Amino acid sequence: MVDSRAARAAIRLHRAVLRLTGGRLGTRLAGLEQVLLTTTGRTTGRPRTTPLVAIPAGDGERIALIASNGGARRDPDWYRNLLAHPDVVVQRGTVRHPMRCRTAEGAERDTLWRVAVTAYGGYAAYQDRTDRLIPVVVCEPLVSNPQG
């Protein structure tokens, strides 16, 4: 599960590789796009960066993020942060994209969930582990030109 020491260490290592290489390494893992999500901490107001899998959500700029937390009982901190502060920065490769996030609901959530589970079957196993409905987050560009 995500709250294990090994998983936390892997996340820190992945974050470091993405940061140290400026997004040139570590952007794909098992065929899935890896991004860096920077949220504003809901209690500290400080930037918090987390590596996540990005799922295509329509056109090339919109993405979906799955708040699975490895099937843990509670939502991941990054999700709780973006509920409080929905404007985020998503780094895709070497380019930073200012985005606004929202939780998908209804048919949109169902469609994106199917896409996510097709891309990575582990999400279905995570859902089986928990009583909460795993949130699917849609991130949409705030501006048309990303920050380099």
Short mmCIF file of C-alpha atoms in Angstrom, two decimals:
data_model
loop_
_atom_site.label_atom_id
_atom_site.label_comp_id
_atom_site.label_asym_id
_atom_site.label_seq_id
_atom_site.Cartn_x
_atom_site.Cartn_y
_atom_site.Cartn_z
CA MET A 1 0.00 0.00 0.00
CA VAL A 2 1.04 3.58 -0.52
CA ASP A 3 1.63 4.27 3.15
CA SER A 4 4.42 1.67 3.40
CA ARG A 5 8.01 2.86 3.83
CA ALA A 6 9.11 1.28 0.55
CA ALA A 7 6.35 2.99 -1.43
CA ARG A 8 7.08 6.37 0.15
CA ALA A 9 10.79 5.92 -0.61
CA ALA A 10 10.00 5.02 -4.23
CA ILE A 11 7.83 8.13 -4.58
CA ARG A 12 10.62 10.32 -3.17
CA LEU A 13 13.15 8.72 -5.54
CA HIS A 14 10.87 9.14 -8.55
CA ARG A 15 10.19 12.77 -7.61
CA ALA A 16 13.93 13.38 -7.31
CA VAL A 17 14.69 11.80 -10.71
CA LEU A 18 12.01 13.89 -12.41
CA ARG A 19 13.21 17.08 -10.69
CA LEU A 20 16.96 16.53 -11.07
CA THR A 21 16.62 15.81 -14.78
CA GLY A 22 14.20 18.68 -15.37
CA GLY A 23 11.59 16.19 -16.51
CA ARG A 24 13.86 14.58 -19.11
CA LEU A 25 13.93 11.20 -17.32
CA GLY A 26 11.18 9.32 -15.54
CA THR A 27 8.30 10.64 -17.63
CA ARG A 28 7.10 7.17 -18.67
CA LEU A 29 6.82 4.08 -16.53
CA ALA A 30 5.32 0.85 -17.88
CA GLY A 31 3.98 2.87 -20.82
CA LEU A 32 2.15 5.36 -18.61
CA GLU A 33 2.84 9.09 -18.60
CA GLN A 34 4.28 10.29 -15.30
CA VAL A 35 3.76 13.92 -14.28
CA LEU A 36 4.67 16.10 -11.34
CA LEU A 37 1.62 17.65 -9.68
CA THR A 38 2.29 20.72 -7.53
CA THR A 39 -0.55 21.67 -5.21
CA THR A 40 -0.82 24.29 -2.48
CA GLY A 41 -0.87 22.72 0.98
CA ARG A 42 -4.32 23.13 2.50
CA THR A 43 -2.95 23.93 5.96
CA THR A 44 0.57 25.23 5.27
CA GLY A 45 -0.02 27.13 2.04
CA ARG A 46 3.32 25.75 0.84
CA PRO A 47 3.87 24.05 -2.54
CA ARG A 48 3.64 20.25 -2.43
CA THR A 49 4.86 18.16 -5.37
CA THR A 50 3.86 14.56 -6.06
CA PRO A 51 4.63 12.27 -9.01
CA LEU A 52 1.47 10.74 -10.49
CA VAL A 53 0.23 8.82 -13.51
CA ALA A 54 -1.60 11.02 -16.02
CA ILE A 55 -4.52 9.51 -17.91
CA PRO A 56 -5.59 11.14 -21.21
CA ALA A 57 -8.93 12.94 -20.74
CA GLY A 58 -10.07 14.00 -24.16
CA ASP A 59 -7.83 16.41 -26.03
CA GLY A 60 -4.06 16.41 -25.58
CA GLU A 61 -4.00 18.99 -22.80
CA ARG A 62 -6.68 17.72 -20.41
CA ILE A 63 -5.59 14.91 -18.12
CA ALA A 64 -7.14 12.82 -15.39
CA LEU A 65 -5.45 11.86 -12.13
CA ILE A 66 -6.61 8.95 -9.98
CA ALA A 67 -6.70 9.63 -6.22
CA SER A 68 -6.27 5.96 -5.32
CA ASN A 69 -3.76 6.25 -2.48
CA GLY A 70 -3.08 2.57 -3.16
CA GLY A 71 -6.55 1.64 -1.94
CA ALA A 72 -6.05 3.20 1.49
CA ARG A 73 -9.08 4.23 3.55
CA ARG A 74 -8.49 7.95 3.09
CA ASP A 75 -7.89 10.15 0.10
CA PRO A 76 -4.28 11.10 -0.66
CA ASP A 77 -3.04 14.43 0.68
CA TRP A 78 -2.53 15.83 -2.82
CA TYR A 79 -6.25 15.32 -3.51
CA ARG A 80 -7.25 16.97 -0.24
CA ASN A 81 -4.93 19.86 -1.12
CA LEU A 82 -6.46 20.44 -4.54
CA LEU A 83 -9.97 20.35 -3.09
CA ALA A 84 -8.91 23.35 -0.99
CA HIS A 85 -6.86 24.98 -3.78
CA PRO A 86 -7.91 23.69 -7.24
CA ASP A 87 -5.33 25.74 -9.19
CA VAL A 88 -2.23 23.58 -9.61
CA VAL A 89 0.84 23.18 -11.80
CA VAL A 90 1.30 19.95 -13.75
CA GLN A 91 4.76 19.32 -15.15
CA ARG A 92 4.66 17.10 -18.24
CA GLY A 93 8.21 16.36 -19.28
CA THR A 94 10.07 19.66 -19.11
CA VAL A 95 7.00 21.89 -19.47
CA ARG A 96 4.96 23.26 -16.57
CA HIS A 97 1.22 23.72 -17.20
CA PRO A 98 -0.94 25.90 -14.91
CA MET A 99 -4.19 23.98 -14.52
CA ARG A 100 -7.44 23.95 -12.60
CA CYS A 101 -8.66 20.65 -11.20
CA ARG A 102 -12.09 19.32 -10.37
CA THR A 103 -13.48 15.97 -9.33
CA ALA A 104 -15.23 14.13 -12.16
CA GLU A 105 -18.73 12.89 -11.42
CA GLY A 106 -21.36 10.66 -12.99
CA ALA A 107 -20.85 9.48 -16.56
CA GLU A 108 -17.64 11.51 -16.95
CA ARG A 109 -16.12 9.78 -13.93
CA ASP A 110 -17.26 6.35 -15.14
CA THR A 111 -15.73 6.90 -18.59
CA LEU A 112 -12.42 8.16 -17.22
CA TRP A 113 -12.31 5.37 -14.64
CA ARG A 114 -12.66 2.76 -17.42
CA VAL A 115 -9.83 4.44 -19.36
CA ALA A 116 -7.66 4.46 -16.22
CA VAL A 117 -8.31 0.80 -15.37
CA THR A 118 -7.57 -0.18 -18.97
CA ALA A 119 -4.26 1.71 -18.79
CA TYR A 120 -3.35 0.30 -15.36
CA GLY A 121 -5.32 -2.62 -13.93
CA GLY A 122 -3.99 -1.93 -10.44
CA TYR A 123 -6.59 0.79 -10.01
CA ALA A 124 -9.36 -1.84 -9.97
CA ALA A 125 -7.49 -3.72 -7.23
CA TYR A 126 -7.14 -0.50 -5.24
CA GLN A 127 -10.89 0.12 -5.52
CA ASP A 128 -11.55 -3.42 -4.25
CA ARG A 129 -9.40 -2.67 -1.17
CA THR A 130 -11.34 0.34 0.02
CA ASP A 131 -14.90 1.32 0.88
CA ARG A 132 -14.48 4.84 -0.51
CA LEU A 133 -15.15 5.64 -4.16
CA ILE A 134 -11.75 6.53 -5.56
CA PRO A 135 -11.91 10.07 -6.94
CA VAL A 136 -11.03 10.80 -10.56
CA VAL A 137 -9.66 14.32 -11.01
CA VAL A 138 -9.84 16.26 -14.27
CA CYS A 139 -7.11 18.85 -14.82
CA GLU A 140 -7.75 21.51 -17.46
CA PRO A 141 -5.34 24.20 -18.70
CA LEU A 142 -5.74 27.67 -17.21
CA VAL A 143 -3.90 29.30 -20.11
CA SER A 144 -3.08 28.24 -23.62
CA ASN A 145 0.71 28.69 -23.34
CA PRO A 146 2.47 26.54 -20.74
CA GLN A 147 5.49 27.73 -18.76
CA GLY A 148 8.81 26.40 -20.03
#
